[in-house]
């Protein structure tokens, strides 16, 4: 994070606190009615199809950790808004991604979420592909008139790595991953993603759309209600600085106690007892706020001084979502490190349970015929930016198609 960004965030948090202390509350909804978000965009199948082609078939998306696919034959599969994708480590140690769909009659070839195999065998009629996606053999191949087996392969998908993650893009010619990440790579560097320790990963399917899921992580306004017993006691939601750069956005929400994660603070003391340090070299913002980034379109990094969470939202339909939650800790050689890591798990389980209990009710409410649009407050301004970017990606795709 650049020093000028740090100074700007600290000044904004100070200004937000002053507004709160000055009783400036109602005018925070000054935009009420002026730039409402149309509700049909949450429930319309045509909008979902446009998002699928314009966003999820274009953007770079993190789909695995490099360590998940480090051995020859190791694979991870992922549905990306209807496209089954596999990431496979070849015998040559090279990572490749391809559409996980048999070239015969379209069956999904690899069916487990993660595993290890010597070759990819389609269960339907037995077509066999190598770890590089090329067809090796098929039963009665000579009866497929005109088929050149040497030319049959699972369609490749662009793959790149950053921060210990494997990213894929379904675009024919994607912008380079580093360009797509924009300023995010520098902003996130302090958290040492490559060496962070994976503490928990949970994958669930949820009955709400991908935008409902993402937007729950873009605003702090629901902390006092939904998260009254989890995040609200830690975070001063009205002391939040927000801004955006390109497609991505950032929110820094101040800890109620600025020393929360220092060695004399409540969280930092527990971590220090177990030998888990903060990530080194954090600046004042990184030490005293919960920094949360949206990596467009649907990945959220929520960073605290000695751990972080990653939430990956993957659409399964207009009102269904796969939600991948990962919790990572700062690296430590201490034999008691796992004690601290595990102590973080129940709090995040509660936080997510609170959101998962609430969000299906949002999806249901948005189907109401008397509700045409929803207003956004000052604290929800990142949602306005997010929705503008969604519309711009769709417009850019329809522009390039004409
Ligand atoms: S669909 Fe895969 S072998 Fe027939
Ligand atoms: Fe939430």
mmCIF file with all atom_site columns, C-alpha atoms in Angstrom, residues 142-231:
data_model
loop_
_atom_site.group_PDB
_atom_site.id
_atom_site.type_symbol
_atom_site.label_atom_id
_atom_site.label_alt_id
_atom_site.label_comp_id
_atom_site.label_asym_id
_atom_site.label_entity_id
_atom_site.label_seq_id
_atom_site.pdbx_PDB_ins_code
_atom_site.Cartn_x
_atom_site.Cartn_y
_atom_site.Cartn_z
_atom_site.occupancy
_atom_site.B_iso_or_equiv
_atom_site.pdbx_formal_charge
_atom_site.auth_seq_id
_atom_site.auth_comp_id
_atom_site.auth_asym_id
_atom_site.auth_atom_id
_atom_site.pdbx_PDB_model_num
ATOM 1  C CA . UNK A 1 142 ? -12.449 -46.654 -35.864 1.00 0.00 ? 142 UNK A CA 1
ATOM 2  C CA . UNK A 1 143 ? -16.233 -46.415 -35.982 1.00 0.00 ? 143 UNK A CA 1
ATOM 3  C CA . UNK A 1 144 ? -16.157 -42.612 -35.511 1.00 0.00 ? 144 UNK A CA 1
ATOM 4  C CA . UNK A 1 145 ? -16.088 -41.686 -39.167 1.00 0.00 ? 145 UNK A CA 1
ATOM 5  C CA . UNK A 1 146 ? -13.765 -38.830 -39.952 1.00 0.00 ? 146 UNK A CA 1
ATOM 6  C CA . UNK A 1 147 ? -12.393 -38.404 -36.425 1.00 0.00 ? 147 UNK A CA 1
ATOM 7  C CA . UNK A 1 148 ? -8.647  -37.830 -36.201 1.00 0.00 ? 148 UNK A CA 1
ATOM 8  C CA . UNK A 1 149 ? -7.821  -38.995 -32.658 1.00 0.00 ? 149 UNK A CA 1
ATOM 9  C CA . UNK A 1 150 ? -4.612  -36.967 -32.654 1.00 0.00 ? 150 UNK A CA 1
ATOM 10 C CA . UNK A 1 151 ? -6.673  -33.784 -32.999 1.00 0.00 ? 151 UNK A CA 1
ATOM 11 C CA . UNK A 1 152 ? -9.077  -34.527 -30.141 1.00 0.00 ? 152 UNK A CA 1
ATOM 12 C CA . UNK A 1 153 ? -8.333  -32.838 -26.818 1.00 0.00 ? 153 UNK A CA 1
ATOM 13 C CA . UNK A 1 154 ? -10.177 -31.216 -23.985 1.00 0.00 ? 154 UNK A CA 1
ATOM 14 C CA . UNK A 1 155 ? -10.392 -27.518 -24.929 1.00 0.00 ? 155 UNK A CA 1
ATOM 15 C CA . UNK A 1 156 ? -7.624  -25.616 -23.137 1.00 0.00 ? 156 UNK A CA 1
ATOM 16 C CA . UNK A 1 157 ? -8.280  -22.717 -20.800 1.00 0.00 ? 157 UNK A CA 1
ATOM 17 C CA . UNK A 1 158 ? -5.840  -19.921 -19.951 1.00 0.00 ? 158 UNK A CA 1
ATOM 18 C CA . UNK A 1 159 ? -4.085  -20.414 -16.626 1.00 0.00 ? 159 UNK A CA 1
ATOM 19 C CA . UNK A 1 160 ? -1.766  -18.249 -14.579 1.00 0.00 ? 160 UNK A CA 1
ATOM 20 C CA . UNK A 1 161 ? -0.634  -18.004 -10.968 1.00 0.00 ? 161 UNK A CA 1
ATOM 21 C CA . UNK A 1 162 ? -0.405  -15.282 -8.427  1.00 0.00 ? 162 UNK A CA 1
ATOM 22 C CA . UNK A 1 163 ? -0.084  -15.278 -4.644  1.00 0.00 ? 163 UNK A CA 1
ATOM 23 C CA . UNK A 1 164 ? -0.141  -19.055 -4.410  1.00 0.00 ? 164 UNK A CA 1
ATOM 24 C CA . UNK A 1 165 ? -3.442  -19.221 -6.319  1.00 0.00 ? 165 UNK A CA 1
ATOM 25 C CA . UNK A 1 166 ? -4.142  -20.777 -9.672  1.00 0.00 ? 166 UNK A CA 1
ATOM 26 C CA . UNK A 1 167 ? -6.246  -18.441 -11.777 1.00 0.00 ? 167 UNK A CA 1
ATOM 27 C CA . UNK A 1 168 ? -8.090  -19.388 -14.946 1.00 0.00 ? 168 UNK A CA 1
ATOM 28 C CA . UNK A 1 169 ? -9.785  -17.309 -17.603 1.00 0.00 ? 169 UNK A CA 1
ATOM 29 C CA . UNK A 1 170 ? -12.224 -18.690 -20.155 1.00 0.00 ? 170 UNK A CA 1
ATOM 30 C CA . UNK A 1 171 ? -11.622 -15.726 -22.462 1.00 0.00 ? 171 UNK A CA 1
ATOM 31 C CA . UNK A 1 172 ? -10.008 -16.605 -25.811 1.00 0.00 ? 172 UNK A CA 1
ATOM 32 C CA . UNK A 1 173 ? -7.447  -13.832 -25.342 1.00 0.00 ? 173 UNK A CA 1
ATOM 33 C CA . UNK A 1 174 ? -7.577  -12.598 -21.760 1.00 0.00 ? 174 UNK A CA 1
ATOM 34 C CA . UNK A 1 175 ? -5.820  -9.493  -20.580 1.00 0.00 ? 175 UNK A CA 1
ATOM 35 C CA . UNK A 1 176 ? -2.661  -10.543 -18.641 1.00 0.00 ? 176 UNK A CA 1
ATOM 36 C CA . UNK A 1 177 ? -3.450  -11.574 -15.062 1.00 0.00 ? 177 UNK A CA 1
ATOM 37 C CA . UNK A 1 178 ? -1.150  -8.888  -13.630 1.00 0.00 ? 178 UNK A CA 1
ATOM 38 C CA . UNK A 1 179 ? -3.024  -6.237  -15.609 1.00 0.00 ? 179 UNK A CA 1
ATOM 39 C CA . UNK A 1 180 ? -6.352  -7.639  -14.453 1.00 0.00 ? 180 UNK A CA 1
ATOM 40 C CA . UNK A 1 181 ? -5.233  -7.533  -10.808 1.00 0.00 ? 181 UNK A CA 1
ATOM 41 C CA . UNK A 1 182 ? -4.467  -3.846  -11.274 1.00 0.00 ? 182 UNK A CA 1
ATOM 42 C CA . UNK A 1 183 ? -3.175  -2.308  -8.034  1.00 0.00 ? 183 UNK A CA 1
ATOM 43 C CA . UNK A 1 184 ? -4.369  -5.242  -5.933  1.00 0.00 ? 184 UNK A CA 1
ATOM 44 C CA . UNK A 1 185 ? -1.144  -7.222  -6.140  1.00 0.00 ? 185 UNK A CA 1
ATOM 45 C CA . UNK A 1 186 ? 0.761   -4.434  -4.392  1.00 0.00 ? 186 UNK A CA 1
ATOM 46 C CA . UNK A 1 187 ? -2.013  -3.768  -1.875  1.00 0.00 ? 187 UNK A CA 1
ATOM 47 C CA . UNK A 1 188 ? -2.109  -7.400  -0.773  1.00 0.00 ? 188 UNK A CA 1
ATOM 48 C CA . UNK A 1 189 ? 1.633   -8.088  -0.815  1.00 0.00 ? 189 UNK A CA 1
ATOM 49 C CA . UNK A 1 190 ? 2.071   -7.627  2.949   1.00 0.00 ? 190 UNK A CA 1
ATOM 50 C CA . UNK A 1 191 ? -0.046  -10.727 3.672   1.00 0.00 ? 191 UNK A CA 1
ATOM 51 C CA . UNK A 1 192 ? 2.469   -13.080 2.069   1.00 0.00 ? 192 UNK A CA 1
ATOM 52 C CA . UNK A 1 193 ? -0.203  -15.190 0.391   1.00 0.00 ? 193 UNK A CA 1
ATOM 53 C CA . UNK A 1 194 ? 2.376   -17.686 -0.875  1.00 0.00 ? 194 UNK A CA 1
ATOM 54 C CA . UNK A 1 195 ? 3.432   -18.754 2.622   1.00 0.00 ? 195 UNK A CA 1
ATOM 55 C CA . UNK A 1 196 ? 0.217   -18.258 4.582   1.00 0.00 ? 196 UNK A CA 1
ATOM 56 C CA . UNK A 1 197 ? -1.073  -21.375 6.342   1.00 0.00 ? 197 UNK A CA 1
ATOM 57 C CA . UNK A 1 198 ? -4.428  -22.798 5.237   1.00 0.00 ? 198 UNK A CA 1
ATOM 58 C CA . UNK A 1 199 ? -6.452  -23.387 8.413   1.00 0.00 ? 199 UNK A CA 1
ATOM 59 C CA . UNK A 1 200 ? -9.921  -24.178 7.037   1.00 0.00 ? 200 UNK A CA 1
ATOM 60 C CA . UNK A 1 201 ? -11.623 -24.560 3.692   1.00 0.00 ? 201 UNK A CA 1
ATOM 61 C CA . UNK A 1 202 ? -15.344 -25.093 3.400   1.00 0.00 ? 202 UNK A CA 1
ATOM 62 C CA . UNK A 1 203 ? -17.373 -25.369 0.227   1.00 0.00 ? 203 UNK A CA 1
ATOM 63 C CA . UNK A 1 204 ? -21.127 -24.970 0.391   1.00 0.00 ? 204 UNK A CA 1
ATOM 64 C CA . UNK A 1 205 ? -23.989 -24.466 -2.020  1.00 0.00 ? 205 UNK A CA 1
ATOM 65 C CA . UNK A 1 206 ? -26.268 -21.610 -1.087  1.00 0.00 ? 206 UNK A CA 1
ATOM 66 C CA . UNK A 1 207 ? -29.781 -20.589 -2.191  1.00 0.00 ? 207 UNK A CA 1
ATOM 67 C CA . UNK A 1 208 ? -29.021 -17.039 -3.279  1.00 0.00 ? 208 UNK A CA 1
ATOM 68 C CA . UNK A 1 209 ? -27.516 -15.407 -6.343  1.00 0.00 ? 209 UNK A CA 1
ATOM 69 C CA . UNK A 1 210 ? -23.898 -14.407 -6.740  1.00 0.00 ? 210 UNK A CA 1
ATOM 70 C CA . UNK A 1 211 ? -24.520 -10.650 -6.519  1.00 0.00 ? 211 UNK A CA 1
ATOM 71 C CA . UNK A 1 212 ? -26.505 -11.045 -3.284  1.00 0.00 ? 212 UNK A CA 1
ATOM 72 C CA . UNK A 1 213 ? -23.511 -12.963 -1.902  1.00 0.00 ? 213 UNK A CA 1
ATOM 73 C CA . UNK A 1 214 ? -20.860 -10.483 -3.037  1.00 0.00 ? 214 UNK A CA 1
ATOM 74 C CA . UNK A 1 215 ? -22.812 -7.433  -1.905  1.00 0.00 ? 215 UNK A CA 1
ATOM 75 C CA . UNK A 1 216 ? -23.037 -8.822  1.650   1.00 0.00 ? 216 UNK A CA 1
ATOM 76 C CA . UNK A 1 217 ? -19.255 -8.359  1.804   1.00 0.00 ? 217 UNK A CA 1
ATOM 77 C CA . UNK A 1 218 ? -19.205 -4.852  0.324   1.00 0.00 ? 218 UNK A CA 1
ATOM 78 C CA . UNK A 1 219 ? -20.903 -2.975  3.143   1.00 0.00 ? 219 UNK A CA 1
ATOM 79 C CA . UNK A 1 220 ? -20.560 -2.801  6.941   1.00 0.00 ? 220 UNK A CA 1
ATOM 80 C CA . UNK A 1 221 ? -24.127 -1.587  7.526   1.00 0.00 ? 221 UNK A CA 1
ATOM 81 C CA . UNK A 1 222 ? -25.433 -5.014  8.556   1.00 0.00 ? 222 UNK A CA 1
ATOM 82 C CA . UNK A 1 223 ? -22.824 -5.564  11.286  1.00 0.00 ? 223 UNK A CA 1
ATOM 83 C CA . UNK A 1 224 ? -24.981 -4.257  14.183  1.00 0.00 ? 224 UNK A CA 1
ATOM 84 C CA . UNK A 1 225 ? -27.955 -6.402  13.153  1.00 0.00 ? 225 UNK A CA 1
ATOM 85 C CA . UNK A 1 226 ? -26.783 -9.623  11.510  1.00 0.00 ? 226 UNK A CA 1
ATOM 86 C CA . UNK A 1 227 ? -23.354 -9.780  13.162  1.00 0.00 ? 227 UNK A CA 1
ATOM 87 C CA . UNK A 1 228 ? -24.245 -8.282  16.540  1.00 0.00 ? 228 UNK A CA 1
ATOM 88 C CA . UNK A 1 229 ? -22.388 -11.043 18.392  1.00 0.00 ? 229 UNK A CA 1
ATOM 89 C CA . UNK A 1 230 ? -19.542 -11.798 15.958  1.00 0.00 ? 230 UNK A CA 1
ATOM 90 C CA . UNK A 1 231 ? -17.939 -8.955  13.985  1.00 0.00 ? 231 UNK A CA 1
#
